[in-house]
mmCIF file with all atom_site columns, C-alpha atoms and ligand atoms in Angstrom:
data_model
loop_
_atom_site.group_PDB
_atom_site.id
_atom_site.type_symbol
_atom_site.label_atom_id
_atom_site.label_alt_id
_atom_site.label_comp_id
_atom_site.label_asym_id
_atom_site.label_entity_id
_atom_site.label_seq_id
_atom_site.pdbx_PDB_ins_code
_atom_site.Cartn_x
_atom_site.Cartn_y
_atom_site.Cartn_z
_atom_site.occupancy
_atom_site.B_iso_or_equiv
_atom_site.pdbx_formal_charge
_atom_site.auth_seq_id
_atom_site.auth_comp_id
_atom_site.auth_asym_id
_atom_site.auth_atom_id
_atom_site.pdbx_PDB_model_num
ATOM   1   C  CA  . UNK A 1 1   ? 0.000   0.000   0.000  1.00 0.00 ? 19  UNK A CA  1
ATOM   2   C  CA  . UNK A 1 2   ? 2.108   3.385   -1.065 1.00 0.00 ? 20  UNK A CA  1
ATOM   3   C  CA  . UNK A 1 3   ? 0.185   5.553   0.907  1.00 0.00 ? 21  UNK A CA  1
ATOM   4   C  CA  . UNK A 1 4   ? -0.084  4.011   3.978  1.00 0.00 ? 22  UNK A CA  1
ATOM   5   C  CA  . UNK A 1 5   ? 2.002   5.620   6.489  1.00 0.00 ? 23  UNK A CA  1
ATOM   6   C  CA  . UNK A 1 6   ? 2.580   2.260   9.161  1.00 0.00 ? 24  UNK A CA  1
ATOM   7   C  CA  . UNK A 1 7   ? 3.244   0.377   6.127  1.00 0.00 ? 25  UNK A CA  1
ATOM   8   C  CA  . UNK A 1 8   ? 6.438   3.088   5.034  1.00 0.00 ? 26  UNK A CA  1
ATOM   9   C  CA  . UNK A 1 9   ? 7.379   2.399   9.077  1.00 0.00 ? 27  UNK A CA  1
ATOM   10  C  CA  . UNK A 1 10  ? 7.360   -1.458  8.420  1.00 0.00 ? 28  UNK A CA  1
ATOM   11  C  CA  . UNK A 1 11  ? 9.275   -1.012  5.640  1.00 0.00 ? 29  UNK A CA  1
ATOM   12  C  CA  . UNK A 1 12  ? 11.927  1.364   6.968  1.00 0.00 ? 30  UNK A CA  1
ATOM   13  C  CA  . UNK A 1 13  ? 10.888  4.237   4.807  1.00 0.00 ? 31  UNK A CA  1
ATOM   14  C  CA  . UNK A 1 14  ? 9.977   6.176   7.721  1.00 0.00 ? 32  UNK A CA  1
ATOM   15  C  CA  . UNK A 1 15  ? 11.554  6.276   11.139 1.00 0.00 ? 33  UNK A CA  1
ATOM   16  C  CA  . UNK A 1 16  ? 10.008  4.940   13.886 1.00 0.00 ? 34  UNK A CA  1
ATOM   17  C  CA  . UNK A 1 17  ? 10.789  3.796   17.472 1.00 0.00 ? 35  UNK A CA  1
ATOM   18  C  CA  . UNK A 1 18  ? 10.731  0.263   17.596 1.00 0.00 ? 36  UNK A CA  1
ATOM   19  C  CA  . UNK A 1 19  ? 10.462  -1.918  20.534 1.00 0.00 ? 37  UNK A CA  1
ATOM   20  C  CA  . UNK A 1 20  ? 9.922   -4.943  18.754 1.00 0.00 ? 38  UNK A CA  1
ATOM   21  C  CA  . UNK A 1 21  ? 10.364  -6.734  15.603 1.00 0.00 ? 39  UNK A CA  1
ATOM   22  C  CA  . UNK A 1 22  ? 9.563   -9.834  14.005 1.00 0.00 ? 40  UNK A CA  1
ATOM   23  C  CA  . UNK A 1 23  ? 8.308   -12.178 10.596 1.00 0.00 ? 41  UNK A CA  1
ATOM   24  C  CA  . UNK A 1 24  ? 4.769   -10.920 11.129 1.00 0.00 ? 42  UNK A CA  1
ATOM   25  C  CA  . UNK A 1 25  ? 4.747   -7.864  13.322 1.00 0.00 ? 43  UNK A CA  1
ATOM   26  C  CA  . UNK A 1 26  ? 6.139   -4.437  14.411 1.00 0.00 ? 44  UNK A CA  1
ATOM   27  C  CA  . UNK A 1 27  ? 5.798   -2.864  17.426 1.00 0.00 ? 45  UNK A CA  1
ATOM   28  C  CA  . UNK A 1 28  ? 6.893   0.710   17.863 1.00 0.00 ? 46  UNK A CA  1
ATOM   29  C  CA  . UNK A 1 29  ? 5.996   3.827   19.719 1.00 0.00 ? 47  UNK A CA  1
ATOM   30  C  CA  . UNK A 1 30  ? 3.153   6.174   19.290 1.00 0.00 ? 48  UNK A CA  1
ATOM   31  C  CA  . UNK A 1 31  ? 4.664   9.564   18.410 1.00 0.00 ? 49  UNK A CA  1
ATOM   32  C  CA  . UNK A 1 32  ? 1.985   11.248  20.401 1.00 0.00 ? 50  UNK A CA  1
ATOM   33  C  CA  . UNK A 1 33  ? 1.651   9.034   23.505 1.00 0.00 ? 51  UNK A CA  1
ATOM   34  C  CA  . UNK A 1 34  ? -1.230  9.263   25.417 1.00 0.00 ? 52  UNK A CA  1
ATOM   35  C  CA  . UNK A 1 35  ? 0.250   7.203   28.632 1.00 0.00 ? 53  UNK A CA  1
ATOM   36  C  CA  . UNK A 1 36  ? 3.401   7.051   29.885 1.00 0.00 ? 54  UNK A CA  1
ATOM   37  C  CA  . UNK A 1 37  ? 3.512   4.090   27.969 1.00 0.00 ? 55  UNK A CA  1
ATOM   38  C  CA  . UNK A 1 38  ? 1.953   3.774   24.276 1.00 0.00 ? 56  UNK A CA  1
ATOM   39  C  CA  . UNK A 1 39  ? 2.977   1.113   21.921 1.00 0.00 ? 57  UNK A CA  1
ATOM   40  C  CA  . UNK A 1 40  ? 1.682   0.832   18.567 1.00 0.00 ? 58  UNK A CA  1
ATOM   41  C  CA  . UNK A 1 41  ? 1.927   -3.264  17.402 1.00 0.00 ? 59  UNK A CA  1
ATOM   42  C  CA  . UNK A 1 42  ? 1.145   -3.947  13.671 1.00 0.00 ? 60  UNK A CA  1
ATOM   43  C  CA  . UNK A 1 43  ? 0.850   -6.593  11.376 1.00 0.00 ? 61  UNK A CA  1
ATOM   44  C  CA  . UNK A 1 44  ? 3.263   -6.213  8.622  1.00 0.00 ? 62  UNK A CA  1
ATOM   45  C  CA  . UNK A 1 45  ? 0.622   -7.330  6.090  1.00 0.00 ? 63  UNK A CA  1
ATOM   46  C  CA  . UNK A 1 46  ? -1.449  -4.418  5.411  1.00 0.00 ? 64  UNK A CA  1
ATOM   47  C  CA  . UNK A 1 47  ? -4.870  -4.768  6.827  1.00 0.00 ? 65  UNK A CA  1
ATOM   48  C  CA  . UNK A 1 48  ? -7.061  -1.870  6.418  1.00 0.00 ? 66  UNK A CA  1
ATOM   49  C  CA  . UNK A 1 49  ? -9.011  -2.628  9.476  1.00 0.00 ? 67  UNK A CA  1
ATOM   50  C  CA  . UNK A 1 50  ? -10.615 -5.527  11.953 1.00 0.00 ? 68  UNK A CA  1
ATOM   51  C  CA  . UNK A 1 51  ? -13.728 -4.477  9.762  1.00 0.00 ? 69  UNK A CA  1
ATOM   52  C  CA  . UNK A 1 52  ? -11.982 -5.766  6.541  1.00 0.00 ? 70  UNK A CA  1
ATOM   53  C  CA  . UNK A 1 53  ? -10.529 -9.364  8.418  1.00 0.00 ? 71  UNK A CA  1
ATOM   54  C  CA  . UNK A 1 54  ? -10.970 -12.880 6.886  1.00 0.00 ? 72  UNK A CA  1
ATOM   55  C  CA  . UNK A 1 55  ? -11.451 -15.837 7.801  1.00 0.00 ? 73  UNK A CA  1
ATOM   56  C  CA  . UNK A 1 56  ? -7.817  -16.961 7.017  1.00 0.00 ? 74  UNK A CA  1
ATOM   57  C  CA  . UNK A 1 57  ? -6.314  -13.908 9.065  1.00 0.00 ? 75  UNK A CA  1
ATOM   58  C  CA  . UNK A 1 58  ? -7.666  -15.684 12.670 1.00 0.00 ? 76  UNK A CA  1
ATOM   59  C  CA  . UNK A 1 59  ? -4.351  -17.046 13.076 1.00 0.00 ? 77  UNK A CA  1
ATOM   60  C  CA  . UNK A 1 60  ? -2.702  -13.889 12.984 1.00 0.00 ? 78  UNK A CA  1
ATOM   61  C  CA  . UNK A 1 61  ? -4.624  -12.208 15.216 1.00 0.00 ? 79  UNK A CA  1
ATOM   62  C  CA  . UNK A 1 62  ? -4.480  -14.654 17.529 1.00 0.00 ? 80  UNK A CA  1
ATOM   63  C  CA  . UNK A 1 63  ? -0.495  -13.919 17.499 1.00 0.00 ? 81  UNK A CA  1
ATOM   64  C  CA  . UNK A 1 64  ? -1.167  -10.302 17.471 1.00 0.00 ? 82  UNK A CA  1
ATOM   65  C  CA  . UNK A 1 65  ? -2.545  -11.152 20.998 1.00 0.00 ? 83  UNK A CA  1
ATOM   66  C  CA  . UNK A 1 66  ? 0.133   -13.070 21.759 1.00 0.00 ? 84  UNK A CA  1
ATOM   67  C  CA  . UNK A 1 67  ? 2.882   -10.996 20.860 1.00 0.00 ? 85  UNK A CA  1
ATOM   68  C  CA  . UNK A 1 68  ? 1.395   -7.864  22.709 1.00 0.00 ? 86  UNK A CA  1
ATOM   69  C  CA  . UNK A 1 69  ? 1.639   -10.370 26.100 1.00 0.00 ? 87  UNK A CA  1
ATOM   70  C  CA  . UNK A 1 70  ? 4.989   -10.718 25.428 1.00 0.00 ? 88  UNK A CA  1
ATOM   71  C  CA  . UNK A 1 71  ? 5.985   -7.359  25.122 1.00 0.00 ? 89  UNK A CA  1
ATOM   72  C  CA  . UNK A 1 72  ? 3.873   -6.896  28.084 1.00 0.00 ? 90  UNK A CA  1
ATOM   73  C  CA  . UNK A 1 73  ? 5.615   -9.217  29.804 1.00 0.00 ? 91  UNK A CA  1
ATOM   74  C  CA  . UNK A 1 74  ? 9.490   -8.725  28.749 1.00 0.00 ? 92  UNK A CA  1
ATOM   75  C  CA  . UNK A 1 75  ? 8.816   -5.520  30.125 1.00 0.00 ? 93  UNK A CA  1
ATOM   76  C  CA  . UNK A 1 76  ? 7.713   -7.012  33.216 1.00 0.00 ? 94  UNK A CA  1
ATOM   77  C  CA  . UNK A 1 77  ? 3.789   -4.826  32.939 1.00 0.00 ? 95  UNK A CA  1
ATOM   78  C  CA  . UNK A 1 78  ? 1.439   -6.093  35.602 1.00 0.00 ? 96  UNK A CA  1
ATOM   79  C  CA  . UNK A 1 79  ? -1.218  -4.582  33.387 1.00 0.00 ? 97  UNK A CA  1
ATOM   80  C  CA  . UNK A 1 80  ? -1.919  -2.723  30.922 1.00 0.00 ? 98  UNK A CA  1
ATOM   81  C  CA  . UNK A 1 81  ? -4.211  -2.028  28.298 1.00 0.00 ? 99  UNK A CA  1
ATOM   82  C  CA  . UNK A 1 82  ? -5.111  -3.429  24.324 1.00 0.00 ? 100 UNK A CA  1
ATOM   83  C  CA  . UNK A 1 83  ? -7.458  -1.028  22.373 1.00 0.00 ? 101 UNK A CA  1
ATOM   84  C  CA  . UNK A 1 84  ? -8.233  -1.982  18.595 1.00 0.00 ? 102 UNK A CA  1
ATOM   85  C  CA  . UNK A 1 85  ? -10.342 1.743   16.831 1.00 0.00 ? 103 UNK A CA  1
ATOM   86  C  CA  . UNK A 1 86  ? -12.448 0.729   13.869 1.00 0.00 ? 104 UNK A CA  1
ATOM   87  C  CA  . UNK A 1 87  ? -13.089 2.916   10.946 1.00 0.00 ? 105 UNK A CA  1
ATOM   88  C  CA  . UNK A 1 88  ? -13.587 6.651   11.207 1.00 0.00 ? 106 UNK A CA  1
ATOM   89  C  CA  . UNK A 1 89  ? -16.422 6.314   13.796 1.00 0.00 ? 107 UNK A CA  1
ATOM   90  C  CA  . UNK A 1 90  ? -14.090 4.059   16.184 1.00 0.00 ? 108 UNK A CA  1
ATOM   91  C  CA  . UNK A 1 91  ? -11.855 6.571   16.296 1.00 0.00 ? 109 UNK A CA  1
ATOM   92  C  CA  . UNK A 1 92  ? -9.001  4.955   13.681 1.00 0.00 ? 110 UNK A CA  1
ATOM   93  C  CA  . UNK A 1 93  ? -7.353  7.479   11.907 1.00 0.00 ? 111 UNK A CA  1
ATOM   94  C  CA  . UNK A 1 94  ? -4.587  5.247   10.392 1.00 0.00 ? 112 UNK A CA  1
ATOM   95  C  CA  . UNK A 1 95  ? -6.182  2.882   7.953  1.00 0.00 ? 113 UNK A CA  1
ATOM   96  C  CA  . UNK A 1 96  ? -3.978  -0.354  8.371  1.00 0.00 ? 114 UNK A CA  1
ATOM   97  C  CA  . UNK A 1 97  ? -5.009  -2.384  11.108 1.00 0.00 ? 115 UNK A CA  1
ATOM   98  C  CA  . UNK A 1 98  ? -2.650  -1.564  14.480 1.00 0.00 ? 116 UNK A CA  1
ATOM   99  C  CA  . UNK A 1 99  ? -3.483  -2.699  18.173 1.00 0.00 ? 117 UNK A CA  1
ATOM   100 C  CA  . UNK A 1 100 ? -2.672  -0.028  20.669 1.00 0.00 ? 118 UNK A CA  1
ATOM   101 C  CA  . UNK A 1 101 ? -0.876  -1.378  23.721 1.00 0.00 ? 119 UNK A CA  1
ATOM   102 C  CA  . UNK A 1 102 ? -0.778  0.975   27.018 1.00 0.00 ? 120 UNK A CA  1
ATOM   103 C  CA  . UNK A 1 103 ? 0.007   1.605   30.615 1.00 0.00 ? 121 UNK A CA  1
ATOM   104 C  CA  . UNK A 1 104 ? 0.924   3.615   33.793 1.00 0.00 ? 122 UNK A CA  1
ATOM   105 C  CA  . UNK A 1 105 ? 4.533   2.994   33.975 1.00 0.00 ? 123 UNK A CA  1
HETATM 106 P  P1  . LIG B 2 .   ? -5.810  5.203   15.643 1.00 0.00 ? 24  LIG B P1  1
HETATM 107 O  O1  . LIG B 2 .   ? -6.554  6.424   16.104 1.00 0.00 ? 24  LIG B O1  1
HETATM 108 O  O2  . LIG B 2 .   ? -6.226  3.968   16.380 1.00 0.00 ? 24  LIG B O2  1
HETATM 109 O  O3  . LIG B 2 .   ? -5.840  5.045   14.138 1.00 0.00 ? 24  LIG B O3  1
HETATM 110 O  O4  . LIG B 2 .   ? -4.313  5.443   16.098 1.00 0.00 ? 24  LIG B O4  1
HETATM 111 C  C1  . LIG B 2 .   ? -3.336  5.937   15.250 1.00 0.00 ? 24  LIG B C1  1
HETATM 112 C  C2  . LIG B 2 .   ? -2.163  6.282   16.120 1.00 0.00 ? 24  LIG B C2  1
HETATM 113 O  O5  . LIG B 2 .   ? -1.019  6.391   15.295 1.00 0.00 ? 24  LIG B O5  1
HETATM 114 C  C3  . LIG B 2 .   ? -2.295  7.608   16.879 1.00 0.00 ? 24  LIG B C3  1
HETATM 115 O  O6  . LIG B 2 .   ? -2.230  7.370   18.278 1.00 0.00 ? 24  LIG B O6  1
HETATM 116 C  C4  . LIG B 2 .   ? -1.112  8.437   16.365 1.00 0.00 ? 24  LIG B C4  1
HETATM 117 O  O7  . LIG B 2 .   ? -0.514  9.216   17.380 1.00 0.00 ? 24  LIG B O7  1
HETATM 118 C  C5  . LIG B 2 .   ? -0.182  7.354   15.850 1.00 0.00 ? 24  LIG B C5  1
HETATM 119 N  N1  . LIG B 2 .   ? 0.750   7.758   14.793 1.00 0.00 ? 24  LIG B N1  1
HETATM 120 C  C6  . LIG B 2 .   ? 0.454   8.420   13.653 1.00 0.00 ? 24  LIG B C6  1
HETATM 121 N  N2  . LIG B 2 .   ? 1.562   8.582   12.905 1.00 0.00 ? 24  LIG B N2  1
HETATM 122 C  C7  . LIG B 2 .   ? 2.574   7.994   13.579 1.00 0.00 ? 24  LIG B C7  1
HETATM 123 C  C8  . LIG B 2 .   ? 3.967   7.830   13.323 1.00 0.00 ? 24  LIG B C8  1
HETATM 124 N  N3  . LIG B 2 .   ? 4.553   8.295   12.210 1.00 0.00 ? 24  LIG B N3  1
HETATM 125 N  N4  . LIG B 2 .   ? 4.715   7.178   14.246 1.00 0.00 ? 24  LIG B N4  1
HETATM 126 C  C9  . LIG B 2 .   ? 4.147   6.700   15.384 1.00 0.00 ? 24  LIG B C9  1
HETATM 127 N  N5  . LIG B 2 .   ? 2.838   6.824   15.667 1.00 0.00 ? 24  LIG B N5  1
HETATM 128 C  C10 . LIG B 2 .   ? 2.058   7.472   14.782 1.00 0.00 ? 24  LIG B C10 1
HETATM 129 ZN ZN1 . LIG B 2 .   ? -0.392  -0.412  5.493  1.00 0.00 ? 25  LIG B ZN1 1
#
């Protein structure tokens, strides 16, 4: 997706802060946190939203889960918080699928 600004950050075409890396996903920080920790964690495929998932993407977002718990828990969090905004009236303004991961630290 050219336009797509958190695809340009998976691909390096854009800095970003990342806290995490792997085959599937990229986790990095929100440029205007909104807690004292605020973690943006993406699948590198570009999915426009949880509105426009298939059936053959429940596997990765069962790992999207996954992989925010262990960020969560290499940083030792004894909570924190997992939003997902859908479409303009959910509040997403970036328009490739990204699961915000926060807390009070
Ligand atoms: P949402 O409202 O769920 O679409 O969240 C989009 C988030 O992306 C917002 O919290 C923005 O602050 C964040 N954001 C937008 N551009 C960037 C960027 N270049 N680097 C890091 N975070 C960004
Ligand atoms: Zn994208």
């Amino acid at each position: 997706m050219e336009d797509c600004i958190f695809c340009k950050i998976v691909n390096k075409e854009i800095p970003s802060t990342t806290e995490y890396e792997d085959e599937q996903f990229l986790a990095f920080h929100d440029i205007h946190p909104k807690s004292p920790l605020h973690l943006l964690l993406v699948p590198k495929k570009h999915i426009h939203s949880v509105d426009h998932l298939e059936f053959q993407d429940r596997d990765l977002m069962g790992d999207l889960v996954l992989t925010a718990q262990k960020i969560a828990k290499g940083r030792g969090l004894r909570g924190y918080q997992l939003h997902i905004n859908v479409g303009r009236d959910g509040g997403q303004v970036v328009d490739h699928l990204h699961m915000h991961l926060q807390a009070n630290i």
